Structure formats: structure tokens, C-alpha cells
Tab-separated table of C-alpha atoms and ligand atoms in Angstrom:
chain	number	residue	atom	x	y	z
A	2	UNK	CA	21.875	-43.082	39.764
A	3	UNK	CA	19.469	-43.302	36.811
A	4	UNK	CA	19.903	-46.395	34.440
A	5	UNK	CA	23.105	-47.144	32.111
A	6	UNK	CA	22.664	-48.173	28.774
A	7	UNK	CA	25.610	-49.264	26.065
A	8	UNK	CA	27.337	-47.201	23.380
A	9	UNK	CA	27.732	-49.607	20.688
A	10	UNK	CA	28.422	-46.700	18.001
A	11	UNK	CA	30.462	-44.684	17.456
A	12	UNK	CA	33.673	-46.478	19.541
A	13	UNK	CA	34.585	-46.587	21.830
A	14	UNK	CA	31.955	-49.446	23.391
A	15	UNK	CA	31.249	-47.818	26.561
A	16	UNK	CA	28.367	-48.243	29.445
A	17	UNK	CA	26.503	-44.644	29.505
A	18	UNK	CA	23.873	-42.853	32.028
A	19	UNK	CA	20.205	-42.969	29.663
A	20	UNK	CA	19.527	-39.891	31.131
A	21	UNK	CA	21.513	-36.710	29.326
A	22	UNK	CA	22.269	-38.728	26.632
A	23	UNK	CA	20.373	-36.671	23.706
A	24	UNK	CA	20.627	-33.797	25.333
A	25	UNK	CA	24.246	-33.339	24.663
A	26	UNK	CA	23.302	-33.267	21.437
A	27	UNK	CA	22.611	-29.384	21.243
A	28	UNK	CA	20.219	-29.707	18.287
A	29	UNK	CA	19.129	-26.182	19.261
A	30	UNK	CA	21.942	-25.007	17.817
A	31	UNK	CA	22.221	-26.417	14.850
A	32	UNK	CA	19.567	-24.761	12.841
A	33	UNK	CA	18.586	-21.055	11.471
A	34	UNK	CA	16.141	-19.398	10.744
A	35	UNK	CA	17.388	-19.229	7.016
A	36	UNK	CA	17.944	-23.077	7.437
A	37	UNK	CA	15.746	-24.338	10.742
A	38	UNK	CA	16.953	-27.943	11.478
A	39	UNK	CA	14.183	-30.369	11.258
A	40	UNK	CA	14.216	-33.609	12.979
A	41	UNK	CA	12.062	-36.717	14.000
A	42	UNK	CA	11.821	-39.476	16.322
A	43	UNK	CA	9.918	-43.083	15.287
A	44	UNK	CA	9.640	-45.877	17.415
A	45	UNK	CA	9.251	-49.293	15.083
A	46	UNK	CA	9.671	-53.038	15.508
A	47	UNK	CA	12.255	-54.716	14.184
A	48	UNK	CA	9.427	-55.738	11.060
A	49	UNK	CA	9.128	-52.192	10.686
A	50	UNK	CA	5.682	-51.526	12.380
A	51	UNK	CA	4.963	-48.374	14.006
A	52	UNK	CA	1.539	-48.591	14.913
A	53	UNK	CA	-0.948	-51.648	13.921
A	54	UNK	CA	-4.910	-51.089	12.991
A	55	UNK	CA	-7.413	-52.489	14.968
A	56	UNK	CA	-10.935	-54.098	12.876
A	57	UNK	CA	-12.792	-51.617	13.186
A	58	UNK	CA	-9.791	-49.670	11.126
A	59	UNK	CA	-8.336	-47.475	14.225
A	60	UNK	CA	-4.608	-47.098	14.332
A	61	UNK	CA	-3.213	-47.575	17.865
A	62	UNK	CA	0.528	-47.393	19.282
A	63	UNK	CA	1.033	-51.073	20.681
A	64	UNK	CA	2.351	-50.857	24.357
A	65	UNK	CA	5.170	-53.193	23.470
A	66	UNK	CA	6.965	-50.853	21.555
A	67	UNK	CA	7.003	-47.608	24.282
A	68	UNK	CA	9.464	-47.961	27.564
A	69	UNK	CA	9.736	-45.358	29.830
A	70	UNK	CA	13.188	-45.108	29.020
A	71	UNK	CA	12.590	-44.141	25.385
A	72	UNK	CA	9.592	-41.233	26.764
A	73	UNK	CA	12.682	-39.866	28.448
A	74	UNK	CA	14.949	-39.947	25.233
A	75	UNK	CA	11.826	-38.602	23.352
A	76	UNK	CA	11.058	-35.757	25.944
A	77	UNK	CA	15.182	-34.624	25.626
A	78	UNK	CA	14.477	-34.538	22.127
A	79	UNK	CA	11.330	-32.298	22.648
A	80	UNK	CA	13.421	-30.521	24.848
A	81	UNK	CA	15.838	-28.664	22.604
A	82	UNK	CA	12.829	-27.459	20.478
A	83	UNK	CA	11.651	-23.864	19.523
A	84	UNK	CA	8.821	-25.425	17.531
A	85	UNK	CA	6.743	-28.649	17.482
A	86	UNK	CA	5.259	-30.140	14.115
A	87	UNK	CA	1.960	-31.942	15.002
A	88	UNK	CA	-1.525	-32.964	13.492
A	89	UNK	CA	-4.675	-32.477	13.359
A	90	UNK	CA	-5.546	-36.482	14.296
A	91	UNK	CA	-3.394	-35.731	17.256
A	92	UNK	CA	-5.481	-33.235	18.762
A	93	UNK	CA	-8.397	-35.317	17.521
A	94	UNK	CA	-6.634	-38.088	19.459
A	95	UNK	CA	-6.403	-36.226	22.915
A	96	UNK	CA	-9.470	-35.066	23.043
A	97	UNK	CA	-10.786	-38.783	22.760
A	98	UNK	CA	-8.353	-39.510	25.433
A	99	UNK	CA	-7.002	-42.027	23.378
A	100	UNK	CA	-3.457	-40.415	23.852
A	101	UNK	CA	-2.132	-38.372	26.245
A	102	UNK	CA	-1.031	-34.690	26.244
A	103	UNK	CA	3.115	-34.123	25.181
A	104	UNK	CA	2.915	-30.983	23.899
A	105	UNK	CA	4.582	-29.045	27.248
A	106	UNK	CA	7.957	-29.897	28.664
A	107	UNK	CA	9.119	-30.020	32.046
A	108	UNK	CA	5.660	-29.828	33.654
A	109	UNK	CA	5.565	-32.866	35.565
A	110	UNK	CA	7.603	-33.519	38.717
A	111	UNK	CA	9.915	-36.315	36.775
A	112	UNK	CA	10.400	-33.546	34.442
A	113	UNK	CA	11.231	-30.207	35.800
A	114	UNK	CA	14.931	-30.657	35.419
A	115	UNK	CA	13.823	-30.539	31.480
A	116	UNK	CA	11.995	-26.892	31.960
A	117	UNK	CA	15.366	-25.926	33.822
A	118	UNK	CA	17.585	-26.829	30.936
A	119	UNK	CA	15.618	-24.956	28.160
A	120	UNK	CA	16.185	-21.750	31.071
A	121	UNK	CA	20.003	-22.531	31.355
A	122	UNK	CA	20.093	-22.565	27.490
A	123	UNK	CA	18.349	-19.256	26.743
A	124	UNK	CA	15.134	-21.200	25.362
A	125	UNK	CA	11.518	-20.550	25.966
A	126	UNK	CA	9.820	-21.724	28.583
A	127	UNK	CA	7.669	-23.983	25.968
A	128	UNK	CA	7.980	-24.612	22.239
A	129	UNK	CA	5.933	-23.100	19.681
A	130	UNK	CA	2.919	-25.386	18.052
A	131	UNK	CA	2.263	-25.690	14.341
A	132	UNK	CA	-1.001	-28.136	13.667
A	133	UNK	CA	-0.890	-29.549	10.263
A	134	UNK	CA	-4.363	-30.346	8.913
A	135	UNK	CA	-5.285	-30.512	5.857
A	136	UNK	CA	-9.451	-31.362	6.717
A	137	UNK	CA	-8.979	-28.011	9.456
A	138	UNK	CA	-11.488	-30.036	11.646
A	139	UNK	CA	-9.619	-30.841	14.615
A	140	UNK	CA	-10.323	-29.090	18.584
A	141	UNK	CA	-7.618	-26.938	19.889
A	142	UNK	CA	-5.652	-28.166	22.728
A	143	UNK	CA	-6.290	-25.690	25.342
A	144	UNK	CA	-3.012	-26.511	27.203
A	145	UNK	CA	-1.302	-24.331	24.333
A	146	UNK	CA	-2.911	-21.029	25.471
A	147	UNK	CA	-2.387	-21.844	28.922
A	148	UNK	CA	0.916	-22.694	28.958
A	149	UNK	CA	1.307	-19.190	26.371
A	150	UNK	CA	2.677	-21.258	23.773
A	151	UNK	CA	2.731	-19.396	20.235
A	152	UNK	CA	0.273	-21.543	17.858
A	153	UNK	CA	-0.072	-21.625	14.257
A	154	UNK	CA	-2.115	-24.029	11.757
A	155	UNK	CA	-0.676	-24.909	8.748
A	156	UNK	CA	-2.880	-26.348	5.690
A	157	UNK	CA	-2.812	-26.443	1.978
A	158	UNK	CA	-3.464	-23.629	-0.460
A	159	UNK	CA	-6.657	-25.471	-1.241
A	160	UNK	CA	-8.022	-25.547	1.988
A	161	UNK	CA	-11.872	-25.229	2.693
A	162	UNK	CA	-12.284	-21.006	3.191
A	163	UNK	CA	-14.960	-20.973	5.717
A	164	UNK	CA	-12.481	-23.521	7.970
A	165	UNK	CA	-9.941	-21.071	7.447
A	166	UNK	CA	-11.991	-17.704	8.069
A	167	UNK	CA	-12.995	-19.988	11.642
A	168	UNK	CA	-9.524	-20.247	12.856
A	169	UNK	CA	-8.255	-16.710	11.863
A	170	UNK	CA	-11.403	-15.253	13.775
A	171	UNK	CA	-10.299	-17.753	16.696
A	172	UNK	CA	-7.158	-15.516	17.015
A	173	UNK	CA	-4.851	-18.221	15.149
A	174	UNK	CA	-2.318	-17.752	12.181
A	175	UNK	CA	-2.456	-19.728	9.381
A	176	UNK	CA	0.259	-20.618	7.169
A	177	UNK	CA	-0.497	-21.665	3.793
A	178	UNK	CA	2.306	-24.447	3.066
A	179	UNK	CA	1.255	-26.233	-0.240
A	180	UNK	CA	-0.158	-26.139	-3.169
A	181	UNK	CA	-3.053	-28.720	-2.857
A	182	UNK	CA	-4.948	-29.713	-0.051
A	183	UNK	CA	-1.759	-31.152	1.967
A	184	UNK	CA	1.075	-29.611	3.810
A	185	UNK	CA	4.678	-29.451	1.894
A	186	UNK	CA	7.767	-29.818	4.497
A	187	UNK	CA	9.766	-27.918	1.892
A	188	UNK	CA	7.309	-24.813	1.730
A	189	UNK	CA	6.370	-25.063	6.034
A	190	UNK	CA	10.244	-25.232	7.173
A	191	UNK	CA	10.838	-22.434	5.003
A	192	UNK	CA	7.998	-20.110	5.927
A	193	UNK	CA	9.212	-21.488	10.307
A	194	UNK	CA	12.306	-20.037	9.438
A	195	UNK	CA	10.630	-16.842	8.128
A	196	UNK	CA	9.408	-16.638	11.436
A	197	UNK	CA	12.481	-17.329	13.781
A	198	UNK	CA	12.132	-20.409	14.297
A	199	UNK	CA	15.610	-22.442	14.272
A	200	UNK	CA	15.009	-26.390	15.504
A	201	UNK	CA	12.031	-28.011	14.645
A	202	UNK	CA	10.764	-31.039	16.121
A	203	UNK	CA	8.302	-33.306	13.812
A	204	UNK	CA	5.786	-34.975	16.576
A	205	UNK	CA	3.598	-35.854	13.770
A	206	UNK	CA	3.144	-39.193	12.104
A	207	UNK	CA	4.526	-41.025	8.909
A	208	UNK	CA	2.733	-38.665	5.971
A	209	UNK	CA	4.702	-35.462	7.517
A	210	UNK	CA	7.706	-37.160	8.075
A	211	UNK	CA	7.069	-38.543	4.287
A	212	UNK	CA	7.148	-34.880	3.076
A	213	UNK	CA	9.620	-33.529	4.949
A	214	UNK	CA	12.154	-35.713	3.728
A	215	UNK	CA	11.429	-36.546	0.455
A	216	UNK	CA	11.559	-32.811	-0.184
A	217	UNK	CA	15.068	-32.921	1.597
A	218	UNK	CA	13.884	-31.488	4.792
A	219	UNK	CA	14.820	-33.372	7.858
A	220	UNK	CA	18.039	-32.961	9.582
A	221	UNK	CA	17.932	-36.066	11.578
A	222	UNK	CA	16.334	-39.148	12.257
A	223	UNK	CA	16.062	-41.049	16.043
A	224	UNK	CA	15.016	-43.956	15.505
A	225	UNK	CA	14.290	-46.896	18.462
A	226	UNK	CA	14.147	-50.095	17.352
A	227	UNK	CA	12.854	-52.567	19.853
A	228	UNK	CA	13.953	-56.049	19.440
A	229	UNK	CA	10.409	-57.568	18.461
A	230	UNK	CA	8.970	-59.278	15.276
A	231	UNK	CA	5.382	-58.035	15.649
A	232	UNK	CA	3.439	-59.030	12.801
A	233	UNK	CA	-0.277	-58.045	12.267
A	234	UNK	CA	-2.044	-57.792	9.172
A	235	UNK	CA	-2.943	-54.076	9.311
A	236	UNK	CA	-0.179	-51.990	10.048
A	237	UNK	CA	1.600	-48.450	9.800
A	238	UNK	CA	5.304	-48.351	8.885
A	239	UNK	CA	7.775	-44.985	8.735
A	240	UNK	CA	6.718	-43.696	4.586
A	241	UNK	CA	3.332	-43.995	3.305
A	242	UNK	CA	4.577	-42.538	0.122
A	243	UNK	CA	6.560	-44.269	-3.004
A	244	UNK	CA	9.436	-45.237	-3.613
A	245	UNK	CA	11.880	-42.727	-2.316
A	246	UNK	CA	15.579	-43.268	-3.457
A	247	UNK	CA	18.479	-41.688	-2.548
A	248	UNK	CA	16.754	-38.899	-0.167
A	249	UNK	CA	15.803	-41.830	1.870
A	250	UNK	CA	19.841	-42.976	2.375
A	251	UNK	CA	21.200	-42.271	5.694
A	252	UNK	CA	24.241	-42.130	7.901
A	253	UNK	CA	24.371	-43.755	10.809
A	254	UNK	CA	25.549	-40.963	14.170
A	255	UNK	CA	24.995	-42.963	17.142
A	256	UNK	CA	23.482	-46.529	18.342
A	257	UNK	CA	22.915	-47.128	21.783
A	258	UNK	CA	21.656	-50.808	23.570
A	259	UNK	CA	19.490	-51.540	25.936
A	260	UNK	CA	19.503	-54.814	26.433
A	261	UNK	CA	16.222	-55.052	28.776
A	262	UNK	CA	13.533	-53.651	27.748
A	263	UNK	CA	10.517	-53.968	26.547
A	264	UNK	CA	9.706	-57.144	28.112
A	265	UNK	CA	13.048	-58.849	28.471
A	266	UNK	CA	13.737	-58.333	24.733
A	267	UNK	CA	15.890	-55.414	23.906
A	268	UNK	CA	16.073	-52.247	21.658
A	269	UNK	CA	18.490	-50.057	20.033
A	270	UNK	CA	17.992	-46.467	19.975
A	271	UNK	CA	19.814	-44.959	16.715
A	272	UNK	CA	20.383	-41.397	15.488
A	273	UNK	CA	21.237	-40.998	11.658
A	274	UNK	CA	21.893	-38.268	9.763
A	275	UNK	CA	20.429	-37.243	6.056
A	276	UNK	CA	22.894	-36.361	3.413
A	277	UNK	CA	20.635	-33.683	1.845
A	278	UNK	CA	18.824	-31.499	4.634
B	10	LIG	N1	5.615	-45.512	16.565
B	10	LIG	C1	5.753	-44.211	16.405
B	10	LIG	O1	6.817	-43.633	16.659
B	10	LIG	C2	4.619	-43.412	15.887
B	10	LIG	C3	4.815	-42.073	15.542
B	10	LIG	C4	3.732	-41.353	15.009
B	10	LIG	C5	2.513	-41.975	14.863
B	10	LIG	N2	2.376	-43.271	15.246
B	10	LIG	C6	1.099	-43.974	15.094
B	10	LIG	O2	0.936	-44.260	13.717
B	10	LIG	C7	-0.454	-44.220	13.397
B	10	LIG	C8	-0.660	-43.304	12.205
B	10	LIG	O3	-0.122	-42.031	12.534
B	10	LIG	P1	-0.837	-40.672	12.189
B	10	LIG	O4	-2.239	-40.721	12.650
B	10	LIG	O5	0.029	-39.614	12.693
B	10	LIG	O6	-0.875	-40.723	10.591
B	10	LIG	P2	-0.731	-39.653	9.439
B	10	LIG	O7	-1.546	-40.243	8.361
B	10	LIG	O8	0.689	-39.388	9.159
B	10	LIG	O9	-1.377	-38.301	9.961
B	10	LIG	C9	-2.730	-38.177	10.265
B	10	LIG	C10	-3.255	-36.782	10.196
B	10	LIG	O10	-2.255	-35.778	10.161
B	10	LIG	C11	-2.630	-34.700	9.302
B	10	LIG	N3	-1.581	-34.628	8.297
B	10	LIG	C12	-0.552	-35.473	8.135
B	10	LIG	N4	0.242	-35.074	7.141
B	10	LIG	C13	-0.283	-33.931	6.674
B	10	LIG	C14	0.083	-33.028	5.648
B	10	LIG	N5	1.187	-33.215	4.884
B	10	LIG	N6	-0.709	-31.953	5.413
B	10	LIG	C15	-1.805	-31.733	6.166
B	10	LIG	N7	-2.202	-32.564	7.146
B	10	LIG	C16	-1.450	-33.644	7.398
B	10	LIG	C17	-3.965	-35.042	8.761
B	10	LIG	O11	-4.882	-34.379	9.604
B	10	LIG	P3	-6.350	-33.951	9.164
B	10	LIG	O12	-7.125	-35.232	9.120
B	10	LIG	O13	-6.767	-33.012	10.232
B	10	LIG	O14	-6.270	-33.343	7.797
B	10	LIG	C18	-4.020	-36.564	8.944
B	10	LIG	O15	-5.306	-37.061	9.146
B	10	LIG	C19	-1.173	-43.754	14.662
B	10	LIG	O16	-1.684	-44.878	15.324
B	10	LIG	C20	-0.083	-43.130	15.498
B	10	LIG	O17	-0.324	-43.245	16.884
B	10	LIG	C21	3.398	-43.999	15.726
């Protein structure tokens, strides 16, 4: 039996399996390709940090804040994707080996039942992959191509042309989703759509999600909040951008407890809903 967890929202209060519990949610279905459902998954401390800066300026993702538990939550989330929104630091990150490689499902032996799901549910075997960049100077993962995952790169209008004329001769679309040097999450979930693409799964960091919902773009929020005050000087939280108003109001879907982890503390792992995607 894999680990319970508590329901604390909505009632009733009830003890729940972990495992299965997002994918119920069917987010797959939810979207179109005239309006692809966008959503995104953070993991903070309860001051708000989701990563903290080391001196010499390097962001990192403190191991306090990841459990196992929420890497399964986090893969079930992957899991109902036809697309994946990530960076150009990621890849950047990889390659340094200062993160590891999430951009398949299902491809470990903890895993598989994932990979049989998306089968069972008429999904591809593995999600399409859009790299935002706006610098364009980032190494291709080549787990995409082997795993035949469909890959574009998204950048702004203003992008350097001899970066661009490298990755179309590479083989690789390009989608041209703002007006400046930076990707809009208005412009790229529009031009996904154009392309079939229904649910759309944000695996990038706080300036994406920061454009897709101030432009009124994500669907959905997961949010785990682990039961830490973490402090440090230097730190990342969810919006680099200003003040956001009313886009940045929320409704609260579902809030589970785990009262054991990380480290004896606990966490909360919350779901809320936007009122304007
Ligand atoms: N706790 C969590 O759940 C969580 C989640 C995500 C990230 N993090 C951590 O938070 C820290 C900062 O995250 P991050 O590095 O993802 O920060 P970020 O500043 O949001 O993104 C970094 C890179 O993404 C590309 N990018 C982002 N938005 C873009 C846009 N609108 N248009 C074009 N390119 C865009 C840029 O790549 P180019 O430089 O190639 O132009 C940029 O350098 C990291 O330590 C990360 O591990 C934590």
C-alpha cells in the first residue's frame, strides 16, 4: 500500500492514498487547442522561498523543500501533459549536472505505471518540448530526440538572427512569441494551441510563470507548501514581476496534509484555480 495523506479541503476530512491523487484530476481534458489549459507546479516555504542564491550568485533548489512524495505528485502532473514549457537555464542546468533530467515520463522502473496511463488515456508516449530562451544559447537535451519527442524553441521577436538561423538549420521550429527579446505566455499558449496542443505544463521557473499569468494564462496553480521558515538573504520567490492585482487572486480546489515530511515538519500540497484563464 503506498502512503496516505489527509484531505483537509474540500470536506469531507478524509485519509487518502498519495499516489493517484492528481491524476484523477484529468487536466488532459480540460484544455483545447483554441483554449490549451496551462498549468504550474511551485514548491515554496512557508516564507515564500523557492530557491535561495548561493555567494557566488547561483540559484539552487534547497533539499529541504523536495520529498519524494511531492516528485510523485509533480511527475502525475507531468503526466497528463501534451506539452512541457521549459528554459533555456534548464538545459543549461542539466548539462552542468546540477539538476537532473524530468523531461520523459514513465521511464524509470518506479515510473512505468505513469507511461501506461498516458497509453490507457489515448496520450503520447512523451510530451512535446517548447524551450523558452530569450539569449538562444542553451545545449539541446538529447533525450528529446531519443525519446522522439516533438521540440520547438520559443524566443522573442527580437531575438539575435544568426542564433535563430543555428537552430532552424539544426532541424528545430521556432516560434516567435513576443514582441521584445522575452517570451509572452499570452502570444506562446496561443500559437501551442495553433498547433494541437491542448494541456500545457509550465516546468519553467518564476519569470514564465510571471507572464503566463499576468497575461491571464494559467489554468491552475499546485502549489506545496512545506511547513518551514527558511530565511536566507538571497532568495527566489513565485513573481519576479510587479505588482500584479487581481490576476494574481485565486480559488482555492483542493489542500491535502502531510503531516511528516520534510524532516518531521509537514507540508500542504494545494491546487487553486485562476478566475481569468
Ligand atoms: N521551488 C520550485 O518549485 C522551483 C521551480 C522553478 C525554479 N526553481 C528554482 O528557482 C531558481 C530560479 O529559477 P529559474 O532559473 O527558472 O529562473 P527564471 O529567471 O524564471 O528563468 C531563467 C531562464 O529562463 C529563460 N526564460 C524565462 N522566462 C523567459 C521568457 N519569458 N522568455 C524567454 N526566456 C525566458 C531564460 O533563459 P535564457 O537565459 O536562455 O534566455 C532565463 O535565463 C532556480 O534555482 C530554480 O532551480 C524552483
Amino acid at each position: 500500500m503506498t502512503k496516505k495523506i489527509f484531505r483537509l479541503y474540500p470536506p469531507p476530512f478524509e485519509y487518502m492514498e498519495l499516489e493517484g491523487l492528481y491524476l484523477k484530476l484529468h487536466l488532459h481534458r480540460l484544455g483545447t487547442p483554441e483554449s490549451p489549459f496551462v498549468y504550474a507546479n511551485f514548491l515554496t516555504s512557508l516564507d515564500g522561498r523557492i530557491a535561495l542564491e548561493d555567494s557566488n550568485g547561483q540559484t539552487y533548489l534547497p533539499k529541504s523543500l523536495t520529498t519524494p512524495d511531492d516528485f510523485r505528485l509533480f511527475l502525475e502532473l507531468e503526466c497528463q501533459a501534451d506539452c512541457l514549457i521549459t528554459h533555456g537555464g534548464y538545459l543549461r542546468s542539466v548539462e552542468q549536472k546540477r539538476l537532473g533530467n524530468i523531461l520523459q515520463i514513465g521511464v524509470t522502473d518506479n515510473t512505468r505505471d505513469l507511461a501506461l496511463w498516458r497509453r490507457e488515456q489515448g496520450l503520447s508516449a512523451q510530451p512535446a518540448i517548447v524551450v523558452a530562451s530569450a539569449s538562444l544559447d542553451f545545449p539541446m537535451s538529447p533525450s528529446i530526440k531519443e525519446h522522439g519527442q516533438a521540440c520547438y524553441i520559443a524566443t522573442g521577436e527580437r531575438a539575435d538572427p544568426v542564433k535563430l538561423a543555428y537552430w532552424r538549420e539544426q532541424g528545430y521550429e521556432v516560434i516567435l512569441a513576443g514582441k521584445g527579446g522575452m517570451v509572452e505566455g499570452d502570444v506562446l499558449t496561443r500559437k501551442l494551441g495553433e498547433l494541437g496542443y491542448r494541456s500545457i505544463y509550465l516546468i519553467a521557473g518564476p519569470h514564465m510563470l510571471d507572464t503566463m499569468v499576468r497575461e491571464g494564462r494559467l489554468g491552475r496553480l499546485f502549489q506545496t507548501i512545506t511547513h518551514q521558515l527558511m530565511g536566507g538573504e538571497a532568495f527566489r520567490t513565485l513573481l519576479p514581476g510587479p505588482e500584479l492585482g487581481p490576476f494574481g487572486h485565486l480559488k482555492l480546489l483542493s489542500l491535502y496534509y502531510d503531516p511528516a515530511s520534510p524532516l518531521g515538519a509537514g507540508q500542504w500540497f494545494a491546487q487553486f484555480e485562476s478566475n481569468f484563464a
